[in-house]
Coordinates of C-alpha atoms and ligand atoms in Angstrom, one line a residue:
M1 CA -19.0 104.2 -123.8
R2 CA -20.1 100.9 -122.3
E3 CA -19.2 99.2 -125.7
R4 CA -15.9 101.0 -125.9
L5 CA -14.9 99.8 -122.3
L6 CA -15.9 96.3 -123.1
R7 CA -13.8 96.4 -126.3
C8 CA -10.8 97.6 -124.3
A9 CA -11.3 94.9 -121.7
R10 CA -11.4 92.2 -124.4
K11 CA -8.3 93.6 -126.1
V12 CA -6.1 93.7 -123.0
M13 CA -7.4 90.2 -122.0
K14 CA -5.1 88.9 -124.7
N15 CA -2.1 90.1 -122.7
A16 CA -3.0 88.1 -119.7
Y17 CA -0.3 85.9 -118.1
A18 CA -2.4 83.0 -117.0
P19 CA -0.4 79.8 -117.7
F20 CA -1.7 78.2 -114.5
S21 CA -5.4 78.6 -114.8
N22 CA -5.7 79.4 -118.5
F23 CA -8.5 81.9 -117.4
R24 CA -7.7 85.1 -119.0
V25 CA -9.2 88.3 -117.7
G26 CA -9.1 91.9 -119.0
A27 CA -10.4 95.1 -117.2
A28 CA -11.0 98.6 -118.4
I29 CA -11.7 101.4 -116.2
L30 CA -13.3 104.8 -117.1
T31 CA -12.2 107.7 -114.8
S32 CA -14.1 111.0 -114.0
K33 CA -11.6 112.8 -116.3
G34 CA -12.7 110.6 -119.3
Q35 CA -9.5 108.5 -119.3
V36 CA -9.5 104.8 -119.9
F37 CA -7.0 102.4 -118.2
M38 CA -6.7 98.7 -118.8
G39 CA -5.3 95.7 -117.0
C40 CA -5.0 92.0 -117.3
N41 CA -4.5 89.2 -114.8
V42 CA -0.8 88.3 -114.0
E43 CA -0.3 84.9 -112.4
N44 CA 2.6 83.5 -110.6
S45 CA 4.3 80.1 -109.8
S46 CA 3.6 81.1 -106.1
Y47 CA -0.2 81.2 -106.8
G48 CA -1.1 83.7 -104.1
M49 CA 1.0 86.4 -105.8
T50 CA -1.4 86.5 -108.7
N51 CA -2.9 90.0 -109.5
C52 CA -6.4 90.2 -111.0
A53 CA -7.1 92.2 -114.1
E54 CA -9.2 94.8 -112.3
R55 CA -6.5 95.6 -109.7
T56 CA -3.9 95.7 -112.4
A57 CA -6.0 98.3 -114.3
I58 CA -6.5 100.4 -111.1
F59 CA -2.9 100.3 -110.0
S60 CA -1.7 101.1 -113.5
A61 CA -4.1 104.1 -113.5
V62 CA -2.7 105.4 -110.2
A63 CA 0.9 104.9 -111.5
K64 CA 0.1 106.9 -114.6
A65 CA -2.3 109.5 -113.5
G66 CA -1.8 109.9 -109.8
P67 CA -3.8 109.3 -106.6
E68 CA -6.8 111.5 -107.4
L69 CA -8.3 108.6 -109.4
E70 CA -12.1 108.5 -109.5
I71 CA -13.5 105.4 -111.1
V72 CA -16.8 106.0 -113.0
A73 CA -17.2 102.5 -114.6
V74 CA -15.4 99.2 -114.9
A75 CA -15.8 96.6 -117.7
V76 CA -14.6 93.0 -117.2
A77 CA -14.1 90.4 -120.0
A78 CA -12.8 86.8 -119.5
S79 CA -11.9 83.8 -121.5
A80 CA -11.3 80.2 -120.3
N81 CA -9.2 77.8 -122.5
D82 CA -9.9 80.1 -125.5
D83 CA -13.7 80.0 -124.9
H84 CA -14.6 83.7 -125.0
G85 CA -17.3 85.7 -123.1
V86 CA -17.3 83.4 -120.0
P87 CA -18.8 84.7 -116.8
C88 CA -16.6 86.7 -114.5
S89 CA -17.7 89.1 -111.8
P90 CA -15.0 90.9 -109.9
C91 CA -13.5 89.0 -107.0
G92 CA -14.0 90.2 -103.4
A93 CA -10.6 91.8 -103.2
C94 CA -11.1 93.7 -106.4
R95 CA -14.5 94.9 -105.2
Q96 CA -12.9 96.5 -102.3
V97 CA -10.2 98.1 -104.4
I98 CA -12.8 99.4 -106.9
Y99 CA -14.9 100.8 -104.0
E100 CA -11.8 102.8 -102.7
F101 CA -11.6 104.8 -105.9
G102 CA -15.2 104.4 -107.1
P103 CA -17.9 104.2 -104.4
H104 CA -20.5 104.9 -107.2
A105 CA -18.9 102.9 -109.9
V106 CA -21.0 101.0 -112.6
I107 CA -19.6 97.5 -113.2
V108 CA -20.1 95.7 -116.5
Y109 CA -19.4 92.0 -116.8
Q110 CA -20.6 88.7 -118.1
G111 CA -22.9 87.0 -115.5
E112 CA -24.0 83.4 -115.4
K113 CA -27.1 84.3 -117.4
G114 CA -25.7 86.9 -119.8
P115 CA -24.3 90.4 -119.7
K116 CA -24.9 92.4 -116.5
Q117 CA -24.5 96.0 -115.4
T118 CA -24.6 96.7 -111.7
L119 CA -23.3 99.1 -109.0
I120 CA -20.3 98.4 -106.9
T121 CA -22.5 99.0 -103.9
D122 CA -24.7 96.1 -105.1
L123 CA -21.6 93.8 -105.4
L124 CA -20.0 95.0 -102.1
P125 CA -22.6 96.3 -99.6
E126 CA -20.9 98.2 -96.8
G127 CA -17.4 98.3 -98.4
F128 CA -14.7 99.2 -95.9
R129 CA -13.6 102.9 -95.6
L130 CA -10.9 104.2 -93.2
K131 CA -12.1 107.5 -91.8
Ligands
THU201 N1 -9.2 86.8 -111.9 C1 -9.2 88.1 -112.3 O1 -8.3 88.5 -113.0 N2 -10.3 88.9 -111.9 C2 -11.3 88.5 -111.1 O2 -12.2 89.2 -110.7 C3 -11.4 87.1 -110.8 C4 -10.2 86.2 -111.1 C5 -8.1 86.0 -112.3 C6 -7.1 85.6 -111.2 C7 -6.5 84.3 -111.7 O3 -5.5 84.7 -112.6 C8 -7.6 83.7 -112.6 O4 -8.5 84.7 -112.8 C9 -8.3 82.5 -112.0 O5 -8.6 82.8 -110.8

């Protein structure tokens, strides 16, 4: 499953709209129902409007399958200037969005020293929750 998710992340990475950074990112999420949703980064001339791959995948999953989303795992792949397999751990904003739907999610990504697999709670201790 880990390899399947990574393959999906690499595939959707090719759809990234990243003319400003040339940093293309793909993300694939596995839900508790066994479905896989994918997303890529979408940049904007007004840089702050950029949406990361992870959030694109999550928002697309909610749009397609509804708000009961439970994220089991997330795989992230990135390329910079056509150099593949470059390090990319989910940014802070995406960690919080992953945590919302997957407080126990496993995250697979390329670290500085090779492939990594970790828990969202290790990447985001004490994530915010509105009770
Ligand atoms: N980016 C992602 O898609 N996910 C991350 O977790 C980190 C950053 C994108 C945003 C922007 O399009 C590009 O990478 C450079 O920051």
